[in-house]
Amino acid sequence: MTAVAAATMHALVYRAGGRVVEERPKPQIQKPSDAIVKIVLTTICGTDLHILKGDLPSAQPGRILGHEGVGVIDEVGPGVHAFKRGDRVIVSCVTSCGACEYCRRLMFSHCANGGWILGNAIDGTQAEYVRIPYADTSLYPILAGEDEEPLVMCSDILPTGFECGVLNGQVAPGGTVAIVGSGPIGLAALLTAQFYAPAEIIMIDLDDKRLAVATSFGATRVVNSGTGDAADAVMKLTGGRGVDTAIEAVGIPATFELCERIVASGGRIANIGVHGKPVTLHLERLWDRNMTITTRLVDTVTLPMLLRTVRSHKIDPTRLITHHFAFAEIGAAYDAFADAAATGALKVIIAT
Amino acid sequence: MTAVAAATMHALVYRAGGRVVEERPKPQIQKPSDAIVKIVLTTICGTDLHILKGDLPSAQPGRILGHEGVGVIDEVGPGVHAFKRGDRVIVSCVTSCGACEYCRRLMFSHCANGGWILGNAIDGTQAEYVRIPYADTSLYPILAGEDEEPLVMCSDILPTGFECGVLNGQVAPGGTVAIVGSGPIGLAALLTAQFYAPAEIIMIDLDDKRLAVATSFGATRVVNSGTGDAADAVMKLTGGRGVDTAIEAVGIPATFELCERIVASGGRIANIGVHGKPVTLHLERLWDRNMTITTRLVDTVTLPMLLRTVRSHKIDPTRLITHHFAFAEIGAAYDAFADAAATGALKVIIAT
Amino acid sequence: MTAVAAATMHALVYRAGGRVVEERPKPQIQKPSDAIVKIVLTTICGTDLHILKGDLPSAQPGRILGHEGVGVIDEVGPGVHAFKRGDRVIVSCVTSCGACEYCRRLMFSHCANGGWILGNAIDGTQAEYVRIPYADTSLYPILAGEDEEPLVMCSDILPTGFECGVLNGQVAPGGTVAIVGSGPIGLAALLTAQFYAPAEIIMIDLDDKRLAVATSFGATRVVNSGTGDAADAVMKLTGGRGVDTAIEAVGIPATFELCERIVASGGRIANIGVHGKPVTLHLERLWDRNMTITTRLVDTVTLPMLLRTVRSHKIDPTRLITHHFAFAEIGAAYDAFADAAATGALKVIIAT
Amino acid sequence: MTAVAAATMHALVYRAGGRVVEERPKPQIQKPSDAIVKIVLTTICGTDLHILKGDLPSAQPGRILGHEGVGVIDEVGPGVHAFKRGDRVIVSCVTSCGACEYCRRLMFSHCANGGWILGNAIDGTQAEYVRIPYADTSLYPILAGEDEEPLVMCSDILPTGFECGVLNGQVAPGGTVAIVGSGPIGLAALLTAQFYAPAEIIMIDLDDKRLAVATSFGATRVVNSGTGDAADAVMKLTGGRGVDTAIEAVGIPATFELCERIVASGGRIANIGVHGKPVTLHLERLWDRNMTITTRLVDTVTLPMLLRTVRSHKIDPTRLITHHFAFAEIGAAYDAFADAAATGALKVIIAT
């Protein structure tokens, strides 16, 4: 019957054997601060692939994946004051209660009641509807008539590249930057690094096609780390000085240790990569180099700032979008995204 | 003859077999920016012991040791404008030309023409006279009638604890700090950390006597790392949260890795220790912890600020001074300093 | 009848003719994010006196005054998640929704839905009960068994002195500070300035008794501006250099312009005073002085930090408390506070 | 005789009746840290016009004007180590000894032995030769074969717009900026503000031609303050919010007070203008607005950073150059520069 049909939805679910599109109950308001958002556009993140491989214990089989997207408010709990049914919103990948010690310090990623839980510890956005806890502080309003595809990039990838890479790396006018890894997240760092007019942005990757994309996105130099010693190449490009900012956007020991070799005295290594293993930190060489290493899970605290740069056309995040799919094709979307080497996929848009 | 006698001096020299007091030619002005300083008080640093063990290739046998001290200007080159014969001065352990790219960024430690060279790449202050290159920017004036013993502590140890530990560690009112290593440098960090009114300063060491000193210097908690798991103890003391600032003041993998275990999300590890080996950085656990690691060779850029705190009695650096010797007894001074476990030596004053 | 009696309370109300204690209906939850707090301790602020004189159009007759205090949660709306009935709390003088653009920048004072509204645009804390909007983000938890008098000072006066004066004034180790006005707010700045170990804190006032209090609170120098030119005196005390930080804690043109005369090149004027008139800014003399002027309505963003300093005994805010009254004596409390010159009142505690 | 002829030069001299080209003795090394620079290119600054009107008591008749330029080292004193005869250099408008308290804080403008003295307290660069005190820290090297016209803009105008306007105004990605005054200095602020990708830069001036230049330089909006209330216009353009950064680039009370009216809560007024009169600061309206006002004489501390942006083509400072003259035509250069309304002159290049 209609009433019953309305109470279910389609969703991309992580199952022991892989991913499955299932019919699931439409989410309900559980707490007064919740909102239910009808998803309009969503996308896939590299961490979704990690979950499917079983790499993240916090995400268990049965979970609806996805932590990015834009949508329309379907219903709000009685405690929600900033949004009402019908409002169009951007979903932050990070849920923030606004009240805990970490939220009061703007470290939303470590919110005592939230953090990155969407599509991880609770059901996510790769579905027709999603429940958003602490909606007032976890959603951001869309303006009337606004083009929404670029806004999907504000859920996670742009703030991740910007906060973890560019801000932590203190990219500055006239500075030199190296970005290790020319995948979607490295390219997001490349785009947002240009807010600060660095003199050089050297992109490092194993794939010439990705490096060609990086050049078209504004990299001033590219280094293929498969065809020689990348550290030597960077030192040569910088006159033996090294780079002011090295952004790690891969997540393996080799790429982090490459950053250690190319950072100049007084420089920064800004880690974005999700690491599964320890790395060797060469303090015997770096202890007197006045350098800084940072790690960070994105806080999306710059989301309002990034929205202003998108709205004023200082950045075009749609350059990260290579493919479009309907929600019914989400399996194909995953295939394209997972096989990026062949498909050239960066970010894919899935319209529900 | 008198003229010849006047042209020699006594100096503590690093020789292959160890240290020797030798008669050496009094240093001469070599460049217009040089000054010759007659040393009044000097001291010994842990790095002097490293040099004697042959750990620093930059310091070769034949070198006069020492990079700390106060003295009187004996002669200035024609390019020196800020000092004249008879002026009493503090010697910075770091020589700074004032003009190179790094000096113009206040990173004097990496001065293209200086840095830490005294008692290392050039002859140092454990002598009756020392040549100071770039005197205008490497010496600091002493006020008339001022007590000079506390000022010896401003050559290196106070700025090292303050810049590498406290400033890089962003110690702040109400914050929690752990300092790993209660030797002279850890205690200098302890003293200067109190400029910022942290709520807790936890001192960690293997030696209860040193921990007792730390308590008398203002540590709010002490942990003996030899009698249990120090990380567990710190986590317990901080309610499971960890510390906002972990200061590494030893320089071995175990102590650095202890800092990794006790730093809170959003916290800082500020390395002061001189490391001879790589450490393991557990990025598989820290990549999403929004933490910062810094390394630094002291710049002595805060030397004027520290002088103001000493002169206004906000800090009493003479608490670091445990022993006094005449220059003729410098061998005994080295013995006392090297056997700190038995003698309780922190810093020793040697009067020439 | 009991039920009816329970629904009213006593409150200090601003009326055209002055202040009156009235029986008023106990406040009710109006929005899901509200809490009702039973006040335990409250106090009086200088702005309460301004309201009684009719100086603040935002506060109209009929308003229950008061924006400071500690209490016990009596009732929470369904949207409140961080507190429950029976929790003991500190009331921030600034109401913060946590979700608006300004709250997300930690500028709670300019919250689009709050800011300083308590005892101003809505009824306040000088009553048996108060309604607190956005309770999750406008109240702070008290620990079990904690002494609550010092916490009352965290509602407004300590963060005001600290944020508007000390932080904006960038007080730093070894620096020189002048505070113009030795009333409660100037003294709060004096207490919190000492978190940063400045070399000198010069207190300026017309009243020798207040200056004597300042000396007992840690001022290193005092200047009575009634007995000569205060600017001349400060320049003399600073060797003609002026102060690094001048904190204005009065709110009239003469005191602000005094700050302009005593600030050193490169220094800061941090305004705390509530001004009713424009001042003359001598840009013809200051345009090339590399100085900074700041204004600020307190955000109470440092309230958690200040609590940690209070709890670790880095500061004793009870030094600001000179008088104690029962709520029934609130008229006498106002009299004592308003006639501070005679009574020596700084902050008064009113127990309900 | 040849020897005598070689010892004189032509120079633009400020005389009671105005400016005169005179034959003057070629400058000599006076102190070991001096260099004599043969000027290749120089330019005229608005302050030169002020001196000619007698507005600056520090500059007395007989003074050779000019504080900008590039040239070739002709001779160095024995204390100069960073440069030698034949080196091509940029002259900073600010002379910095490198050793005084202010230089050690990077506040070169307030150097105890220098500051802005060229063409002011000592003879300047509008001559065939100029003596540069403290050459090591007051000159910057030019690379081999480099185009030197853009570098002349690095002597003063670019760092002034950048340091006093853009950095002090904390221009940031997505922010809104208003620049009051579309003359050369306002346009330098406009060019350098774009390093930080602000969403909007609103240029305000009385002259539509200058506003057209501003638009071509990247202003997103222009407001002619002669055709209506400029504050109303800016508030309308910003949805009633005001601007995050208001840069004052004129130097009169009306323009500063315009900045007071348009700055948003939490915003900054960055003064660049040289003021001859006090202004009215409306603290009765601004005391609770959490805003910041800065003043600054340029330090040229960012000159190396700006050089990197010029060399990497992140900025094209030749856009500021409208006219070219030989040194023999320096009178005509002054005429063109002084009558900018008619000639459209921004910066003029004078080749010696």
PDB file of C-alpha atoms in Angstrom, chain B residues 36 89-90 92-93 116 182 207 260:
ATOM      1  CA  ILE B  36      86.617  39.694  20.343  1.00  0.00           C
ATOM      2  CA  VAL B  89      77.551  41.324  26.577  1.00  0.00           C
ATOM      3  CA  ILE B  90      75.692  38.035  26.485  1.00  0.00           C
ATOM      4  CA  SER B  92      74.047  33.940  21.892  1.00  0.00           C
ATOM      5  CA  CYS B  93      74.772  30.299  21.152  1.00  0.00           C
ATOM      6  CA  TRP B 116      75.181  27.115  15.748  1.00  0.00           C
ATOM      7  CA  SER B 182      63.920  16.299  33.879  1.00  0.00           C
ATOM      8  CA  ASP B 207      65.444   9.566  38.443  1.00  0.00           C
ATOM      9  CA  GLU B 260      52.975  10.032  20.802  1.00  0.00           C
TER      10      GLU B 260
END
